[in-house]
Tab-separated table of C-alpha atoms in Angstrom:
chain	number	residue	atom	x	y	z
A	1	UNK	CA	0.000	0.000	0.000
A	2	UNK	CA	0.950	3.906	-0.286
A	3	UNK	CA	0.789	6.570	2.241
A	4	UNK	CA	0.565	9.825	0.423
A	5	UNK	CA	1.525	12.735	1.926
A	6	UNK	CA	-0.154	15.374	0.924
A	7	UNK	CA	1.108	19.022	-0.331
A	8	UNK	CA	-1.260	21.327	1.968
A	9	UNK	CA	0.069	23.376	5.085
A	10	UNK	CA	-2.478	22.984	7.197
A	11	UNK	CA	-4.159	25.010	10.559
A	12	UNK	CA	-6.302	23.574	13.043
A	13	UNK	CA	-8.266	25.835	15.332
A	14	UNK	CA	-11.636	26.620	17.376
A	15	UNK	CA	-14.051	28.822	17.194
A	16	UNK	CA	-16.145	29.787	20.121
A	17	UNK	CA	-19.834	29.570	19.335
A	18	UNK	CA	-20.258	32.933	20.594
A	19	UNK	CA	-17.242	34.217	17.698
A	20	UNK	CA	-18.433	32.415	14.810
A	21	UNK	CA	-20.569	35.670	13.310
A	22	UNK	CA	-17.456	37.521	12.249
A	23	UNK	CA	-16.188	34.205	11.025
A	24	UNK	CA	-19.251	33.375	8.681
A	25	UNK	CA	-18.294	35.593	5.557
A	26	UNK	CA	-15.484	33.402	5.313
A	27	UNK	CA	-16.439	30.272	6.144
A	28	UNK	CA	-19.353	30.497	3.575
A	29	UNK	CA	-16.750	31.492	1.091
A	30	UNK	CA	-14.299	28.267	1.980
A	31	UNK	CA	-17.374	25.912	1.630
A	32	UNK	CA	-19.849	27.337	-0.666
A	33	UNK	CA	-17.583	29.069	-3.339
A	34	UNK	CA	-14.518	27.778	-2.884
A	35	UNK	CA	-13.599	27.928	-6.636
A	36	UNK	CA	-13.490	31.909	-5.668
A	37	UNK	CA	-10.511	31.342	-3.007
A	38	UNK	CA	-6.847	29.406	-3.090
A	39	UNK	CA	-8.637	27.052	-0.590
A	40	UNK	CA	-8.108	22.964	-1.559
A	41	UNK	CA	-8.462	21.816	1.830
A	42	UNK	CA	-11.239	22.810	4.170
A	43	UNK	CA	-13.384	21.183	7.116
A	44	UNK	CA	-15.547	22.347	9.242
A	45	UNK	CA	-17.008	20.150	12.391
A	46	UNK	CA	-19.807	21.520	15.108
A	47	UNK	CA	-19.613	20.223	18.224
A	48	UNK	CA	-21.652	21.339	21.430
A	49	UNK	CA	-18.802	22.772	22.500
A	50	UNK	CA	-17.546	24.964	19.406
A	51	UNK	CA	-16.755	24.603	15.743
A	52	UNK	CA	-13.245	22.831	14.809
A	53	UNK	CA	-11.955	24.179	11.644
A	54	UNK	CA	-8.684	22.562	9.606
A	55	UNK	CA	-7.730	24.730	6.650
A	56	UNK	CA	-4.839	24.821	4.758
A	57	UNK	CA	-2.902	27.976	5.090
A	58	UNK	CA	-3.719	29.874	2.021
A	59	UNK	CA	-7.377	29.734	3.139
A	60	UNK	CA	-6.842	30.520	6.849
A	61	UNK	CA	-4.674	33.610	6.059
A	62	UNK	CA	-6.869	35.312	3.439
A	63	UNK	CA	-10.876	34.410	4.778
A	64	UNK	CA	-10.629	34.410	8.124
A	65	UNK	CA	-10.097	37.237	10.957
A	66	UNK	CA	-8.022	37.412	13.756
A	67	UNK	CA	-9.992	37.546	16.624
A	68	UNK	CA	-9.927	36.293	20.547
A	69	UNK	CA	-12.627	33.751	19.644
A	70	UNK	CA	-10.194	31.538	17.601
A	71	UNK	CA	-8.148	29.460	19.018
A	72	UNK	CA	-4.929	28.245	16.842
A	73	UNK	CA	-3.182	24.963	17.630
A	74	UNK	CA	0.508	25.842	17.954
A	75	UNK	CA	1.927	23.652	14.898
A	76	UNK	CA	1.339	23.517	11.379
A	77	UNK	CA	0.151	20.145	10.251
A	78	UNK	CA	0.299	17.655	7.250
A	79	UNK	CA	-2.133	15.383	5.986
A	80	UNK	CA	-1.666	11.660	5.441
A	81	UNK	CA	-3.204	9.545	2.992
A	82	UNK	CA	-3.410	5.529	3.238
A	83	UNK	CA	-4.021	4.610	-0.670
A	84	UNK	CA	-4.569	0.904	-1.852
A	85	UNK	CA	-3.927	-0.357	-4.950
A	86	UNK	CA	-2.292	3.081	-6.278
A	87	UNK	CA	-4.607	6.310	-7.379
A	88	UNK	CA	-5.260	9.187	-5.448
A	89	UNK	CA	-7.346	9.530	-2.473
A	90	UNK	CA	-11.334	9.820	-3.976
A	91	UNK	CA	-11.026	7.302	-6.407
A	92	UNK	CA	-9.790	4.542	-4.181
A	93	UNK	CA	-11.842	2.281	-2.101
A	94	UNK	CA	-12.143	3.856	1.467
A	95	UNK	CA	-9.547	2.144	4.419
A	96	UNK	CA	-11.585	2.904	7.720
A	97	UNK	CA	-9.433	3.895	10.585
A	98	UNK	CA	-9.728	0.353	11.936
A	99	UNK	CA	-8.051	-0.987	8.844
A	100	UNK	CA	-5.258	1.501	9.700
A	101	UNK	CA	-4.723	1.177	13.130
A	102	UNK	CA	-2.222	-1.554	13.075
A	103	UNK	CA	-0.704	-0.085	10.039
A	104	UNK	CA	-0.244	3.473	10.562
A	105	UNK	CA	-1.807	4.825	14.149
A	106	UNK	CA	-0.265	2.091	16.139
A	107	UNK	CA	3.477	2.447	14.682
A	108	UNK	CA	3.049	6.550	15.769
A	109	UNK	CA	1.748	6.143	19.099
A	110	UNK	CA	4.452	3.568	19.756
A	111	UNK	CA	6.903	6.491	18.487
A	112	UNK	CA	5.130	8.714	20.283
A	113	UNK	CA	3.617	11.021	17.816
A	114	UNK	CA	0.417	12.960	18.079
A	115	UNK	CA	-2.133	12.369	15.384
A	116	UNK	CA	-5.581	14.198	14.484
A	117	UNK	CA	-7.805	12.180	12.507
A	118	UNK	CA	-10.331	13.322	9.828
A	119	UNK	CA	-12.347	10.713	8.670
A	120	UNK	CA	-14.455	11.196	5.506
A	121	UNK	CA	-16.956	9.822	3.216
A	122	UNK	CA	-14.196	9.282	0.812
A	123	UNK	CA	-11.185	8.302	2.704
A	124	UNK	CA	-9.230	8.447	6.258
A	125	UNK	CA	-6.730	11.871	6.780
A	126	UNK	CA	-4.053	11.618	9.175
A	127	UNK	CA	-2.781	14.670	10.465
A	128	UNK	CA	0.708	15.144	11.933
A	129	UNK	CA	2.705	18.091	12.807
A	130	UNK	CA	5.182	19.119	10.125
A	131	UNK	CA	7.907	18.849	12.732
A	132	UNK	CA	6.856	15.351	13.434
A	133	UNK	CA	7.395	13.913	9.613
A	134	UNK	CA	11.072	12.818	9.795
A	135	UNK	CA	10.279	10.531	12.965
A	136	UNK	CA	6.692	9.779	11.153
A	137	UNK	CA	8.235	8.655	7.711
A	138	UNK	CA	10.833	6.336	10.076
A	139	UNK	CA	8.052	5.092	11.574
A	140	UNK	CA	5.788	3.887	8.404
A	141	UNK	CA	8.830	3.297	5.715
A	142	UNK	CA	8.720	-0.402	6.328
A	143	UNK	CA	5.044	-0.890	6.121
A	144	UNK	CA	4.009	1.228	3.322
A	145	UNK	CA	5.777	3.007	0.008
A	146	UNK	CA	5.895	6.527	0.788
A	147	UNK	CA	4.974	9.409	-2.073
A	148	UNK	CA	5.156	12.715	-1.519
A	149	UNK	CA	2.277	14.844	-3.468
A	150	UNK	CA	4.143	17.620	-5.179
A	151	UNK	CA	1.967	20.146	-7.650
A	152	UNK	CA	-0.839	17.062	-7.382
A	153	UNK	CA	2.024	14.654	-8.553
A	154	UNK	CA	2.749	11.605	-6.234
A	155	UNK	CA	6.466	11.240	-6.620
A	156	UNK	CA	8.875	9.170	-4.565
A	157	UNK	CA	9.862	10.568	-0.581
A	158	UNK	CA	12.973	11.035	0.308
A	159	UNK	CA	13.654	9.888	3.771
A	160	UNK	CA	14.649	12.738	5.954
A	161	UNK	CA	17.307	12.773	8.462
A	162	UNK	CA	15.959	11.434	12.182
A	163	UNK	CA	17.682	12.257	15.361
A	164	UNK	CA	21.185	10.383	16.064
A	165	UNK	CA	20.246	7.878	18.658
A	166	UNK	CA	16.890	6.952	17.798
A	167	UNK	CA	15.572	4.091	20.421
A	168	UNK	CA	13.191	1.327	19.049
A	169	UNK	CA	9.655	2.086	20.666
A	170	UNK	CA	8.552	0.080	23.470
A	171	UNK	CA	5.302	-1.721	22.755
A	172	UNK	CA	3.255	-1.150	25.803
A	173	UNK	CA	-0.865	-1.746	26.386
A	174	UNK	CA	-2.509	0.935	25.529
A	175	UNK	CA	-6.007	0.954	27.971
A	176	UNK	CA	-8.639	3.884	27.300
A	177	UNK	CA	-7.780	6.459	29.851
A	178	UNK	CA	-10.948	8.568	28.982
A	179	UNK	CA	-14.234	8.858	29.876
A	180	UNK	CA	-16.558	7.474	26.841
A	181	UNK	CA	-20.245	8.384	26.201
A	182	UNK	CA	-22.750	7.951	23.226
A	183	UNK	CA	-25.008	10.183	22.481
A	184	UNK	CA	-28.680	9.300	21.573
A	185	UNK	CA	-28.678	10.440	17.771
A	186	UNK	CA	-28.079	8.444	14.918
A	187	UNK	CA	-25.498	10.200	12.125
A	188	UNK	CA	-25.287	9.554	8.324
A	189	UNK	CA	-22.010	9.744	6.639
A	190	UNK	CA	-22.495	10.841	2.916
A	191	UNK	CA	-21.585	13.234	0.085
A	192	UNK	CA	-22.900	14.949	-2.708
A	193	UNK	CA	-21.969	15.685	-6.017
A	194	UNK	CA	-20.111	19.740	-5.970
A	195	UNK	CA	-22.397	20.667	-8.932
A	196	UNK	CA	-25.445	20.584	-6.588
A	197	UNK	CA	-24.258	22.296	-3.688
A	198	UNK	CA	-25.894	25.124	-4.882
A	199	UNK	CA	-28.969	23.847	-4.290
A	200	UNK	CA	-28.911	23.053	-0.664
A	201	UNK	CA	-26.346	25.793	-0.111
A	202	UNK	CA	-29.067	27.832	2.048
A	203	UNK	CA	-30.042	24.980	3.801
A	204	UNK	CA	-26.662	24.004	4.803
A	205	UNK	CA	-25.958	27.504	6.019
A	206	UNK	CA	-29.314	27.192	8.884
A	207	UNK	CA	-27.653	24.106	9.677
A	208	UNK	CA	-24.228	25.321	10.069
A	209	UNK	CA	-24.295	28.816	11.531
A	210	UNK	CA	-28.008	29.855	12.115
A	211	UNK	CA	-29.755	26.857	13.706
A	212	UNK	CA	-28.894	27.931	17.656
A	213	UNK	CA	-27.388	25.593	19.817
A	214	UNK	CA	-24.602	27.856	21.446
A	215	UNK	CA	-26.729	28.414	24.584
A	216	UNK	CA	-28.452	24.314	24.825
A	217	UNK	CA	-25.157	22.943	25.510
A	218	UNK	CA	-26.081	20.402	22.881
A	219	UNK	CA	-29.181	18.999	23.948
A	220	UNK	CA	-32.176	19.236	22.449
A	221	UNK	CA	-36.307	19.167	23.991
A	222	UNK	CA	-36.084	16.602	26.682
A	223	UNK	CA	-32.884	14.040	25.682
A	224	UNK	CA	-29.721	15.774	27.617
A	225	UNK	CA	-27.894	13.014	25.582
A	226	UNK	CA	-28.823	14.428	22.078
A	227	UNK	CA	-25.934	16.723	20.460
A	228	UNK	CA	-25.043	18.973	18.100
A	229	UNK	CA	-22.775	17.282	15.892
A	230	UNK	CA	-22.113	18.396	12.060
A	231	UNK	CA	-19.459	18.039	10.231
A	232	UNK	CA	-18.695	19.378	6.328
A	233	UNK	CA	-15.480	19.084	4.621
A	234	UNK	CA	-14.268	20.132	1.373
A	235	UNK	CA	-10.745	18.369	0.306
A	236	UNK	CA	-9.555	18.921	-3.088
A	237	UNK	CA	-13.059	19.206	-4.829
A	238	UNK	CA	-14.964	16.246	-2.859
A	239	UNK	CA	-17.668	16.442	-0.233
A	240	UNK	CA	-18.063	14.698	3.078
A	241	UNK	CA	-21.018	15.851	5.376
A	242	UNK	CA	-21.517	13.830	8.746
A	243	UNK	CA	-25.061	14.697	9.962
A	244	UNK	CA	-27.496	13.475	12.163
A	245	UNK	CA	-30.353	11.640	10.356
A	246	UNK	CA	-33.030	14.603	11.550
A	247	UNK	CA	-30.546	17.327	9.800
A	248	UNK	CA	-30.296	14.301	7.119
A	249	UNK	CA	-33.676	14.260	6.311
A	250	UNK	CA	-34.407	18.440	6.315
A	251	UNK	CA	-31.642	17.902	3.294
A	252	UNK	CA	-33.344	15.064	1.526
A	253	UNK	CA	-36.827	16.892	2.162
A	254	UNK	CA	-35.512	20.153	0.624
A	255	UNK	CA	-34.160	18.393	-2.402
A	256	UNK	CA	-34.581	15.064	-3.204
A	257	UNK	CA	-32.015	12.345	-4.193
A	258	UNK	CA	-29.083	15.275	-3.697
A	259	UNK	CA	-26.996	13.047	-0.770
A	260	UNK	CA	-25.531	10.080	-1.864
A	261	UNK	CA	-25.998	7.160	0.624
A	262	UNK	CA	-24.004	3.770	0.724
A	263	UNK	CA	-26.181	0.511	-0.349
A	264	UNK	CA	-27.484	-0.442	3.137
A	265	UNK	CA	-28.518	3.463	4.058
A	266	UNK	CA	-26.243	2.540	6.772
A	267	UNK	CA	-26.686	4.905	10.260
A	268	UNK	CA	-24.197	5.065	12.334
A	269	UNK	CA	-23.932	5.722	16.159
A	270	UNK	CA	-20.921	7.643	18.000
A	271	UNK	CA	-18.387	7.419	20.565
A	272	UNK	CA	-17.127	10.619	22.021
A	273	UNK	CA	-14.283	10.651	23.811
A	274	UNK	CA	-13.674	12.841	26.871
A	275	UNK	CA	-14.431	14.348	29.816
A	276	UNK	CA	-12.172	17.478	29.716
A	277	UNK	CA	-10.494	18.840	26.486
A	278	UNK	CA	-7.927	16.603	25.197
A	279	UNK	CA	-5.231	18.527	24.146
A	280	UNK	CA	-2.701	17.998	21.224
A	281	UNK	CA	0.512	16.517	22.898
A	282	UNK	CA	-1.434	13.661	24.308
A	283	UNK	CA	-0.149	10.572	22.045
A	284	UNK	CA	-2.105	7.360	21.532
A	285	UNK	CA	-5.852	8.359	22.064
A	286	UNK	CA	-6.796	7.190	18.869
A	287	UNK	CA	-5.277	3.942	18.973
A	288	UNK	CA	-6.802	3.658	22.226
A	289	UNK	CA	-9.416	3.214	20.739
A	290	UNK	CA	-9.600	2.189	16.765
A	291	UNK	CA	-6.930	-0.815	17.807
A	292	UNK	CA	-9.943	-2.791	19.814
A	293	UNK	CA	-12.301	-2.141	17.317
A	294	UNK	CA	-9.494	-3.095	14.876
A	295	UNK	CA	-9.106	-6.472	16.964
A	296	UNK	CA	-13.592	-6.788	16.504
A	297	UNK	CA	-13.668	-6.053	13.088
A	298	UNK	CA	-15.853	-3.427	13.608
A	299	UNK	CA	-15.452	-0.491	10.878
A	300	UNK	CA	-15.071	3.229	12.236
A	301	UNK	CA	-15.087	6.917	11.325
A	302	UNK	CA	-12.742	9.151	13.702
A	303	UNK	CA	-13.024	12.798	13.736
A	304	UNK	CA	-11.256	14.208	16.234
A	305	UNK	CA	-11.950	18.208	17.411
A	306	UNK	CA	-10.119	20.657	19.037
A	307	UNK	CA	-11.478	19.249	22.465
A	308	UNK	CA	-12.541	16.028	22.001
A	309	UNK	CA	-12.389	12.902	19.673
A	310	UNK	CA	-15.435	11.081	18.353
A	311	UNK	CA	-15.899	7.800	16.322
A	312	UNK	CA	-18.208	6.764	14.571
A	313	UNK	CA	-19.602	3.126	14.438
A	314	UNK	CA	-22.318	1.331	13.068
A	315	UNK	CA	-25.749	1.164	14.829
A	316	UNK	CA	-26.284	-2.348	15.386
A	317	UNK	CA	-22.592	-2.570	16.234
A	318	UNK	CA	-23.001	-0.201	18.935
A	319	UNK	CA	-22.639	-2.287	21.781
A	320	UNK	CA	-20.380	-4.440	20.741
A	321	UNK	CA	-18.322	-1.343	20.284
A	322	UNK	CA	-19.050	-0.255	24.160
A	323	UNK	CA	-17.917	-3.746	25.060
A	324	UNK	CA	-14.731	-3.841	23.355
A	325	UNK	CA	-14.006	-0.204	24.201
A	326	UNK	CA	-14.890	-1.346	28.040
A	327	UNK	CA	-12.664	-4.345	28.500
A	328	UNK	CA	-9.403	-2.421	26.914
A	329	UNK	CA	-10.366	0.662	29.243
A	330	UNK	CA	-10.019	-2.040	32.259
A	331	UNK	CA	-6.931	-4.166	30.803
A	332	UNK	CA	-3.546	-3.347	32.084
């Protein structure tokens, strides 16, 4: 297989819910008309606690303000790209985070590196820190062919230089150190075709900035375990919107046939992990977790925020899932 790493500089930051009105001008530009910015890799994910955004840097410096109510991660990230059978990234068959996690998140949280995952409709993005890549490219040369993408070329990588003195990782247990909960809502993971964004473009803007939710804390009516969670990324021309099926069926309701949907119309159920912001110099949290559901079988999405990490897992695997994820948190 080939890892790809990917040409874009990227940022990841937060938004406050109570900021993200002098952010909307450009946000709506990044995902709506995109083809009028320098923008090639955008995503956008709502949580109940604010809105994560990862942009690449051409987008972050020219649409978006400086302001107290973003937050920057101190590091500028790259993207990695697990690709089977050759091809780029959308027209290869999806991986799943579980496929990768003996492949690719296990080797870095053995060598210690931080990762931020973005899964999508179309494929699994691993994010590292640029400083990171030497150690990261040691780490994954013996398991994968490594490419560079250069101008939207995939051309050999060079190895680069690691540290004198490099010691062979310890392979340790990894047991889930964080508090787990699933929230009550059901979530679709699909995409739709760029040419008819325009038509749900309004509709996606009431669900993205002008629905509420900043004072709810997430929950919705009676159900304290209901929560705003929507995610929309745009990655070199491809769609990926994870929604829950309510917001799901508003879209299909408002135009019909627009979202694509896998075979089985497959709903999935999440995992968020968490119980105070995780930080970015934490290592391991997603192996933590994708390695047992690697071990079940059980396919996953992983999006992780700037405070917290969430996977997503089928619905009738769901407790399965909180099995698994239960006897690893207890195994030492």
């Amino acid at each position: 297989m080939e890892l790809h790493i990917l040409e874009h500089s990227l940022k990841v930051a937060s938004i406050e819910k109570e900021g993200i009105q002098i952010c909307t001008h450009g946000l709506i530009k990044l995902a709506f008309l995109a083809s009028k910015t320098r923008c090639k890799f955008f995503s956008l994910t709502e949580t109940p606690e604010d809105y994560t955004i990862i942009v690449d840097e051409e987008g972050f410096k020219v649409e978006l303000p400086q302001s107290e109510h973003i937050s920057v991660a101190d590091a500028t990230w790259l993207a990695l790209n697990v690709v089977s059978g050759g091809g780029n990234a959308s027209n290869s068959q999806p991986i799943g985070v579980t496929k990768i996690a003996k492949s690719v998140i296990a080797p870095l949280a053995d060598h210690n590196i931080s990762v931020f995952m973005l899964s999508t409709y179309q494929t699994d993005y691993i994010l590292v820190r640029e400083r990171d890549l030497p150690l990261v490219m040691h780490s994954l040369s013996s398991e994968f062919t490594l490419l560079r993408v250069v101008n939207g070329e995939a051309v050999a990588a060079h190895p680069l230089g690691v540290a004198n003195g490099l010691v062979k990782p310890k392979l340790v247990p990894r047991p889930i150190i964080h508090p787990l909960s699933s929230p009550s809502n059901m979530f679709c993971v699909t995409s739709l075709d760029p040419d008819t964004l325009p038509s749900v473009a309004t509709l996606l803007m009431d669900v993205m900035f002008y629905s509420g939710g900043s004072k709810e804390g997430g929950a919705t009516g009676e159900d304290s375990t209901h929560i705003r969670f929507f995610s929309f990324s745009l990655i070199e021309g491809y769609i990926s919107l994870v929604m829950d099926d309510q917001t799901a069926q508003r879209l299909a309701g408002f135009a019909n046939n627009v979202l694509f949907t896998s075979a089985s119309g497959e709903l999935w159920k999440m995992v968020r992990i968490g119980g105070q912001p995780l930080g970015f110099d934490e290592c391991g949290i997603v192996a933590q977790i994708s390695e047992p559901l690697a071990t079940a079988d059980i396919p996953a999405y992983y999006i992780s925020t700037f405070k917290f990490d969430h996977a997503l897992v089928p619905e009738e695997n769901i407790q399965s899932v909180i099995g698994a994820l239960r006897t690893s948190s207890t195994a030492h």
